[in-house]
XYZ file of C-alpha atoms in Angstrom:
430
model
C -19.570 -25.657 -1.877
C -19.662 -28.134 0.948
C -15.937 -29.267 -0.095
C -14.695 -26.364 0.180
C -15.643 -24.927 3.489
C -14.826 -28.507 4.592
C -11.092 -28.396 3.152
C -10.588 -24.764 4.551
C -11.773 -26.080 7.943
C -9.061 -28.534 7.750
C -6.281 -26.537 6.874
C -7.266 -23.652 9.124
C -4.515 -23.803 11.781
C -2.040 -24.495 8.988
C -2.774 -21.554 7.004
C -2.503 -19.477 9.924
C 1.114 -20.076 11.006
C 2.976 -19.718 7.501
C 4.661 -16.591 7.915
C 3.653 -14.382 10.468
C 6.464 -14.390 12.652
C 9.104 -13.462 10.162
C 10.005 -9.589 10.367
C 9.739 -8.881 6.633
C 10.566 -5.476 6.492
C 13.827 -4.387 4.301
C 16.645 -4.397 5.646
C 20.512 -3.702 4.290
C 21.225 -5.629 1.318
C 23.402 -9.168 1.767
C 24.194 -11.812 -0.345
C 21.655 -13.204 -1.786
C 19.253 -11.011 -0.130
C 18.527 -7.468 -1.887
C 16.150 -6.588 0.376
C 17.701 -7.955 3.455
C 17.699 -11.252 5.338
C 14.036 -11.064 6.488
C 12.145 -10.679 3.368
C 14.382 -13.485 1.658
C 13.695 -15.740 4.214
C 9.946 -15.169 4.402
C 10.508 -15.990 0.321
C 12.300 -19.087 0.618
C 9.701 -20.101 3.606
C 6.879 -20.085 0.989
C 8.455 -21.398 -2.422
C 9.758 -24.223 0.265
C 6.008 -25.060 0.834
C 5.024 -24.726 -2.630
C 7.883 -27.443 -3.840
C 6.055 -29.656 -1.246
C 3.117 -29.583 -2.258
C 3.953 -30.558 -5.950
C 4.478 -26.686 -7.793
C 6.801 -25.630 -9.591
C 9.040 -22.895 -8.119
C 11.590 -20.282 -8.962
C 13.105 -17.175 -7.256
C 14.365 -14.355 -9.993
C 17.733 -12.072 -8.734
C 16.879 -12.992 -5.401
C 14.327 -10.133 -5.322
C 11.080 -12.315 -6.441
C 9.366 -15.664 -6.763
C 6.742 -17.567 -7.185
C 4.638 -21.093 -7.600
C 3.718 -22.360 -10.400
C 0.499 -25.077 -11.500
C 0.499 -25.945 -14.703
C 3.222 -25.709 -17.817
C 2.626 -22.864 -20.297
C 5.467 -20.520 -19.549
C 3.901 -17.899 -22.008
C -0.101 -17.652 -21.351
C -0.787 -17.822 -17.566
C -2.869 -16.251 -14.866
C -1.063 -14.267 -12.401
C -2.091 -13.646 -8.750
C 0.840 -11.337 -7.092
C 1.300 -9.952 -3.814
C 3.945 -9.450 -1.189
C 5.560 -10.753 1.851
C 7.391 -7.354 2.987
C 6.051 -5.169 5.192
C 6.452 -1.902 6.709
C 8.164 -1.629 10.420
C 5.879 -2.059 13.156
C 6.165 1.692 14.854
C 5.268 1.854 18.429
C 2.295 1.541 20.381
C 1.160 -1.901 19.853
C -1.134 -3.919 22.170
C 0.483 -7.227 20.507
C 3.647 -8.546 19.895
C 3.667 -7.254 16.275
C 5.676 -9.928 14.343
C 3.048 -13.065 15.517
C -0.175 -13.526 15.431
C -2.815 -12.549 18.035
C -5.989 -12.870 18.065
C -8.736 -11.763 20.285
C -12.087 -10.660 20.528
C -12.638 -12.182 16.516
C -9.993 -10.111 15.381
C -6.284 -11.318 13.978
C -3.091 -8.747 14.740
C 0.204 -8.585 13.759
C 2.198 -6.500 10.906
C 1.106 -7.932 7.101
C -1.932 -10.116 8.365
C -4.013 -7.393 5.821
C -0.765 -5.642 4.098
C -0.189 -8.160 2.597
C 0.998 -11.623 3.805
C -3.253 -12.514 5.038
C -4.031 -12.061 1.754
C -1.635 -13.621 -0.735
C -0.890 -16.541 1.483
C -5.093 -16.921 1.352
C -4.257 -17.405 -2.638
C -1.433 -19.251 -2.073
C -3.311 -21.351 0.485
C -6.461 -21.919 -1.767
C -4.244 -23.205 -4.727
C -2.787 -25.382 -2.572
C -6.136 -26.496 -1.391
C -7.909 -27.163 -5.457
C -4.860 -29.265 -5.682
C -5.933 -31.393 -2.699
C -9.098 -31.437 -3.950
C -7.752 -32.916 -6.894
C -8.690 -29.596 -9.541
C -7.213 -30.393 -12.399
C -5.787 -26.970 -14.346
C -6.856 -25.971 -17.870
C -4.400 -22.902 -17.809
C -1.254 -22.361 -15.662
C -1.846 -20.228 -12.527
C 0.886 -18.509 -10.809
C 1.164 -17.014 -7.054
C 3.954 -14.467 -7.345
C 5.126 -13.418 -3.946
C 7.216 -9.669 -4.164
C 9.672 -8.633 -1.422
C 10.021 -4.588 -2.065
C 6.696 -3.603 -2.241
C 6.442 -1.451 0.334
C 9.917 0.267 -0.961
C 9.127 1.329 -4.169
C 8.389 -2.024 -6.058
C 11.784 -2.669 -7.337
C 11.095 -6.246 -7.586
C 8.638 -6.157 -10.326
C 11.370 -5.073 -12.817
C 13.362 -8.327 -12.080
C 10.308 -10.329 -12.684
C 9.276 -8.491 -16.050
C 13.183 -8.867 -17.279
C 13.203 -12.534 -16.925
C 9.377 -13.568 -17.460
C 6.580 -12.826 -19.548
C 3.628 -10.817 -17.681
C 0.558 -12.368 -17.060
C -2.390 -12.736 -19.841
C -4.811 -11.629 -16.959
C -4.223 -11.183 -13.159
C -4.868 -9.516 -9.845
C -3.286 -8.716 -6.454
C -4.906 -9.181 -3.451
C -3.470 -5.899 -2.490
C -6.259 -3.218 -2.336
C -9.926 -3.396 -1.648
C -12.895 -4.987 -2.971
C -15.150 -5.171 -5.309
C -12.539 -5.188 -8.522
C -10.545 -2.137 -8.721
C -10.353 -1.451 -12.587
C -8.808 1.952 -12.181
C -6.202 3.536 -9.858
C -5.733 7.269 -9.395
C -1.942 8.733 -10.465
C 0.682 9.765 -8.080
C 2.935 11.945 -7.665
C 4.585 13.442 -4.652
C 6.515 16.619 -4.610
C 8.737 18.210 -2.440
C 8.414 22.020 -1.778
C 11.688 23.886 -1.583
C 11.176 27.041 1.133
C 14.344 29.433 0.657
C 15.736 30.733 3.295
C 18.975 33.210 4.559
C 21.840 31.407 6.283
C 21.131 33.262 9.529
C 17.116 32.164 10.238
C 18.163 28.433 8.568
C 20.922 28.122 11.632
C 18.091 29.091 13.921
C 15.910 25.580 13.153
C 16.813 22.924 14.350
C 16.202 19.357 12.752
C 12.736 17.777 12.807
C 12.359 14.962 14.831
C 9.570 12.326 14.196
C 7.991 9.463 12.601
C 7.974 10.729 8.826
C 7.743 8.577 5.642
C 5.556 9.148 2.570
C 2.736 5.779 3.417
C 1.432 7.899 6.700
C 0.039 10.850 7.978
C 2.634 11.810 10.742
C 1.626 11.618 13.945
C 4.378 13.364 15.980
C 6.583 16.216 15.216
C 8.972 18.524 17.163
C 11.274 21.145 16.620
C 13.319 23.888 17.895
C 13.048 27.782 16.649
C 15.462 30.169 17.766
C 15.698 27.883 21.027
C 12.062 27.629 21.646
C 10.777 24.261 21.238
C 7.741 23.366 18.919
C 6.259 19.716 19.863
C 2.875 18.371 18.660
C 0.976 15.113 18.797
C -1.437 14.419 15.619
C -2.820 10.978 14.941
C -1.693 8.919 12.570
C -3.346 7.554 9.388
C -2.362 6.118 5.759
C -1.525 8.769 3.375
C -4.223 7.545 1.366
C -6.496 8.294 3.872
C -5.406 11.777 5.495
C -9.290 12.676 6.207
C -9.112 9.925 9.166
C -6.018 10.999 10.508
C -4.447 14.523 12.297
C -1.646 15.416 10.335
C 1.421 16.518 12.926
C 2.988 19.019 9.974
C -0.023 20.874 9.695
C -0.099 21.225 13.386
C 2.852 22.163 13.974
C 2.823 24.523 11.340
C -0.224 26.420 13.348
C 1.735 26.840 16.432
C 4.834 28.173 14.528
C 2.965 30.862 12.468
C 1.289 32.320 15.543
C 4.666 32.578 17.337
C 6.286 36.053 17.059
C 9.000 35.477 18.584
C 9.881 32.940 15.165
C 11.608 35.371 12.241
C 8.827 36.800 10.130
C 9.887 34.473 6.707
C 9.807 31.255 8.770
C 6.178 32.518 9.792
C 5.001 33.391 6.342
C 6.177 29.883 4.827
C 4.126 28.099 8.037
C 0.914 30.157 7.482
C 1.358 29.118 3.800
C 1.546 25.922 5.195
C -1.114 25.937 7.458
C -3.452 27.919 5.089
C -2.661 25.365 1.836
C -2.714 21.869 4.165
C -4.570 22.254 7.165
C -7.668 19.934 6.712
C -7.822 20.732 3.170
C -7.304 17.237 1.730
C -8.786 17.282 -1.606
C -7.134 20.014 -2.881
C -8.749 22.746 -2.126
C -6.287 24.899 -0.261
C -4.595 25.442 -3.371
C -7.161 25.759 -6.078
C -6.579 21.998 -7.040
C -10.564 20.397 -5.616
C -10.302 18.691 -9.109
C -12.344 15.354 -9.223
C -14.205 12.998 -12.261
C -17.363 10.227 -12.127
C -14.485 7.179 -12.058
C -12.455 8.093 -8.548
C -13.999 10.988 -7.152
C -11.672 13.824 -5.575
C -7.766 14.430 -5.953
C -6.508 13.180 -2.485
C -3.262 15.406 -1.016
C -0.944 14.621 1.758
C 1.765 16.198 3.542
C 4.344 13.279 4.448
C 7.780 14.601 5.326
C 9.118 18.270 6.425
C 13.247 18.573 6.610
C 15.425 21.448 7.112
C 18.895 22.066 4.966
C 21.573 24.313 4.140
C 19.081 26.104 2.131
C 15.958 26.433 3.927
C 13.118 24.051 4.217
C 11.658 21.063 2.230
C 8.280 19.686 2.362
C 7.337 16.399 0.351
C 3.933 16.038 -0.458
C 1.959 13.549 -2.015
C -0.636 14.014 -4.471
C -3.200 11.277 -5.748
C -5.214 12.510 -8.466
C -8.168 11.435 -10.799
C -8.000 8.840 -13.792
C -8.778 11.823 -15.752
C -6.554 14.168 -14.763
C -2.396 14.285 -15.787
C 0.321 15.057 -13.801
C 0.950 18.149 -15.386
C -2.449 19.410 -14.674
C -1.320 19.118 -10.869
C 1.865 19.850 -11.151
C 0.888 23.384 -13.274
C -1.254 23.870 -10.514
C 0.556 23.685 -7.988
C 3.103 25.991 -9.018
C 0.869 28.954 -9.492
C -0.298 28.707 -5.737
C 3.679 28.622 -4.364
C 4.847 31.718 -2.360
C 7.374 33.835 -4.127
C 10.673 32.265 -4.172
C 9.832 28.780 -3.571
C 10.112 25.744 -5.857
C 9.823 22.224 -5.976
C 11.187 19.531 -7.725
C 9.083 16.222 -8.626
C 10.486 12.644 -6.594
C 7.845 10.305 -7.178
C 5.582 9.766 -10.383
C 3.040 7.023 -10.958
C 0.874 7.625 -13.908
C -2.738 6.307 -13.164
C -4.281 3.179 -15.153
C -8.007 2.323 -16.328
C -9.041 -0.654 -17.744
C -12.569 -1.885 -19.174
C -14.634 -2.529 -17.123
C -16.823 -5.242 -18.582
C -13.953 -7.182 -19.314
C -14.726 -11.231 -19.542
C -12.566 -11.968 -16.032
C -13.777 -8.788 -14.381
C -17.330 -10.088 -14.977
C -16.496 -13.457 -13.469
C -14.508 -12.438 -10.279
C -17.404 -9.631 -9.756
C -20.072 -12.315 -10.001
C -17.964 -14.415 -7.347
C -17.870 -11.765 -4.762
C -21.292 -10.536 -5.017
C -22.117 -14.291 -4.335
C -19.892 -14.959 -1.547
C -20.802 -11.660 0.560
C -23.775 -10.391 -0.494
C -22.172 -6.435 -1.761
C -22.712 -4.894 -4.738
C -19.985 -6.236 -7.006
C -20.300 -2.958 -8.966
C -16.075 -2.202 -9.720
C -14.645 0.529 -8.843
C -11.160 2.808 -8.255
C -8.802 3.382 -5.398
C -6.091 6.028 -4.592
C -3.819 3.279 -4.005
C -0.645 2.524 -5.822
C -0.248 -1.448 -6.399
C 1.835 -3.747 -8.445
C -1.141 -3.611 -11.194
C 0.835 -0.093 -11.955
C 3.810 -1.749 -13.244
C 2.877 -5.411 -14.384
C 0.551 -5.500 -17.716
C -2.874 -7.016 -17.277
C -3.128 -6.696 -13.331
C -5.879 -5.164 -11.425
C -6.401 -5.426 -7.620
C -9.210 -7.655 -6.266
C -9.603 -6.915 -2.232
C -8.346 -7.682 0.585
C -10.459 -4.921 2.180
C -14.558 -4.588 2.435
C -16.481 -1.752 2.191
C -16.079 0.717 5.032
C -12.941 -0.771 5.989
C -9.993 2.411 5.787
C -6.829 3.042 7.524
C -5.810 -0.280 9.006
C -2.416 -1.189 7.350
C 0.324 0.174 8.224
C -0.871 1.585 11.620
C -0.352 0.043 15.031
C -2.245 -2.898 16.001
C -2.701 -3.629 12.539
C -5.630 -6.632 12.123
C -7.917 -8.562 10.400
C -11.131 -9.973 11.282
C -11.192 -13.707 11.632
C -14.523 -13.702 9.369
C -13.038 -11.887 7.135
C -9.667 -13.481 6.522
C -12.111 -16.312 6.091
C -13.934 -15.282 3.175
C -10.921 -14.019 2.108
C -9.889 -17.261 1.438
C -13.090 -18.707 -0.213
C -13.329 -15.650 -2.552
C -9.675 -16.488 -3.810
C -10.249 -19.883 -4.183
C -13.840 -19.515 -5.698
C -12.147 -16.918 -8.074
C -8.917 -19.207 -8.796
C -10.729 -22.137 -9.772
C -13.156 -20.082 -12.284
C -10.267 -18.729 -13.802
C -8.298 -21.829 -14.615
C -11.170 -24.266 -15.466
């Protein structure tokens, strides 16, 4: 125990300047860069340390990599995570491509989503090796660079390699996650005539399916419609204001705004409005595993045809896609349809599992919690690489940090972040 709190005091300030100050978020594509420049070159940064320190390394289409300890090609554990992030918005306090830190707290975009996290993995192999650990079974630390876009990576990694005989991604929340809720997100088609579609003008604001908007505005037969919600992860609606919703209130009560635009706004308003879980449109559905379906309006566009309004739906382990989705379409007003973008069927996996038992054991040790496991409504890479769950980086109580302004860690907490993973590495491949 002493050894190790010794070693990460040594290689503190190391650890902390890896790859902070690279703007990882995608960018157009360029040679040898799928993603764009940034997220390759936060890549090659890290498999350039790990061929330092003594692992073996490889990058796959340009799109993944990862280190290696050990030989077996075939039967290895796999730790994944990802060095892209999502753009750093407005309103920070910090420069958001560094690192900050004040008042016990780390900022900057990716020090919890996700680059704190699997560079603490990365960082605590790197650390049993100096301690002179000797591997029974071959460890990797895959690092992704289009997670945050739709995990496109993870298909160029599963074409060239085998998956993982057990794994996790330091992606989520802890205790163990051995169960994440489906997804699917939806986009509502609103029909209407050519004459009241001319009269909207296009919506202007921050909109994209990971947040609750914040700030919408639009224009209605030349009377602008502007409101100011707060912003949250769309995982997490309940703790933010959502700005569609909002607006949708203002428009509805406006009678000077054609009487169908109305009637699809008070839909709107009457379906969404603080009415997270489902319950809006006769879709509260919930089981014992992951508690209540989750629901999120995320993007509202005009077109030639009318209007379109995405949202996003996480629902239960125990509940299908086509339960929601049947749903759903028995609440829409006349005329309107919608047409499915985005499906992630959910996963559940034993939970007395050998390796869940061991990691759980390690962070009810380290921190004192409950190590009880338990679900999210998150989507990570253990949806589309076999024998992955997600194992933190987040403690209980802790919601609707990533991806926001100002986004930050606590320095105690990155800490134990780091002894967890290395506590939990080193059990898995003695």
């Amino acid at each position: 125990m002493k050894k190790r709190k010794s070693m990460i005091d040594e290689h503190w300030e190391e650890f902390l300047q890896t790859v902070m100050k690279v703007p990882s978020v995608k960018g157009e594509p360029e040679d040898h860069a799928p993603f764009g420049k940034a997220p390759r070159e936060v890549l090659d940064l890290v498999l350039k340390k790990g061929k330092e320190v003594g692992f073996k390394t490889k990058v796959i289409d340009d799109a993944i990599g990862y280190v290696q300890w050990g030989e077996d090609d075939e039967d290895y554990i796999g730790i994944i995570g990802h060095l892209d992030v999502v753009p750093a918005g407005s309103g920070w306090d910090f420069p958001p491509f560094d690192l900050s830190e004040k008042d016990g707290r780390f900022y900057g975009r990716g020090i919890l989503d996700n680059k704190g996290p699997i560079i603490s993995c990365f960082y605590a192999l790197i650390l049993l090796k100096k301690m002179g650990a000797v591997p029974k079974k071959t460890i990797r630390i895959i690092f992704g660079t289009d997670e945050e876009s739709g995990m496109s990576d993870v298909a160029h990694y599963l074409q060239a390699e085998v998956p993982p005989s057990f794994g996790f991604t330091p992606d989520c929340k802890y205790p163990v996650v051995y169960g994440e809720r489906g997804v699917v997100n939806l986009t509502i088609h609103f029909p209407l005539v050519k004459e009241e579609v001319i009269q909207i003008s296009d919506f202007a604001g921050d909109q994209y399916r990971d947040h609750v908007p914040d700030q919408l505005s639009v224009s209605i037969n030349a009377k602008k419609f502007d409101v100011e919600g707060k912003r949250s992860p769309s995982n997490a609606p309940e703790l933010g204001e959502n700005a569609i919703t909002l607006l949708a209130e203002k428009i509805k009560a406006d009678s000077a705004v054609p009487e169908q635009i109305r009637a699809y706004f008070d839909w709107i308003w009457q379906a969404f409005h603080n009415k997270h879980y489902g319950e809006g449109i006769e879709l509260a559905l919930s089981d014992e595993d992951s508690g209540r379906l989750i629901l999120t309006p995320v993007n509202l566009q005009k077109n030639t045809n009318g209007l379109d309004l995405e949202v996003a739906f996480r629902y239960p382990v125990s509940v299908t896609e086509e339960e929601v989705v049947s749903g759903l379409a028995k609440q829409l007003p006349e005329k309107a349809t919608f047409t499915i973008n985005r499906s992630i069927p959910g996963i559940c996996q034993k939970k007395d599992s050998p390796e869940i038992k061991k990691l759980s054991q390690i962070y009810g040790e380290i921190t004192g919690n409950d190590p009880t496991p338990v679900t999210t409504t998150g989507a990570t890479y253990a949806r589309k690489i076999p024998n992955v769950l997600a194992f933190g980086p987040s403690f209980p109580g802790q919601k609707g940090i990533a991806h926001n302004k100002n986004e930050y860690m606590e320095v105690t907490d990155l800490r134990m972040n780091l002894e967890i993973y290395l506590r939990s590495i080193q059990a898995l491949i003695e």
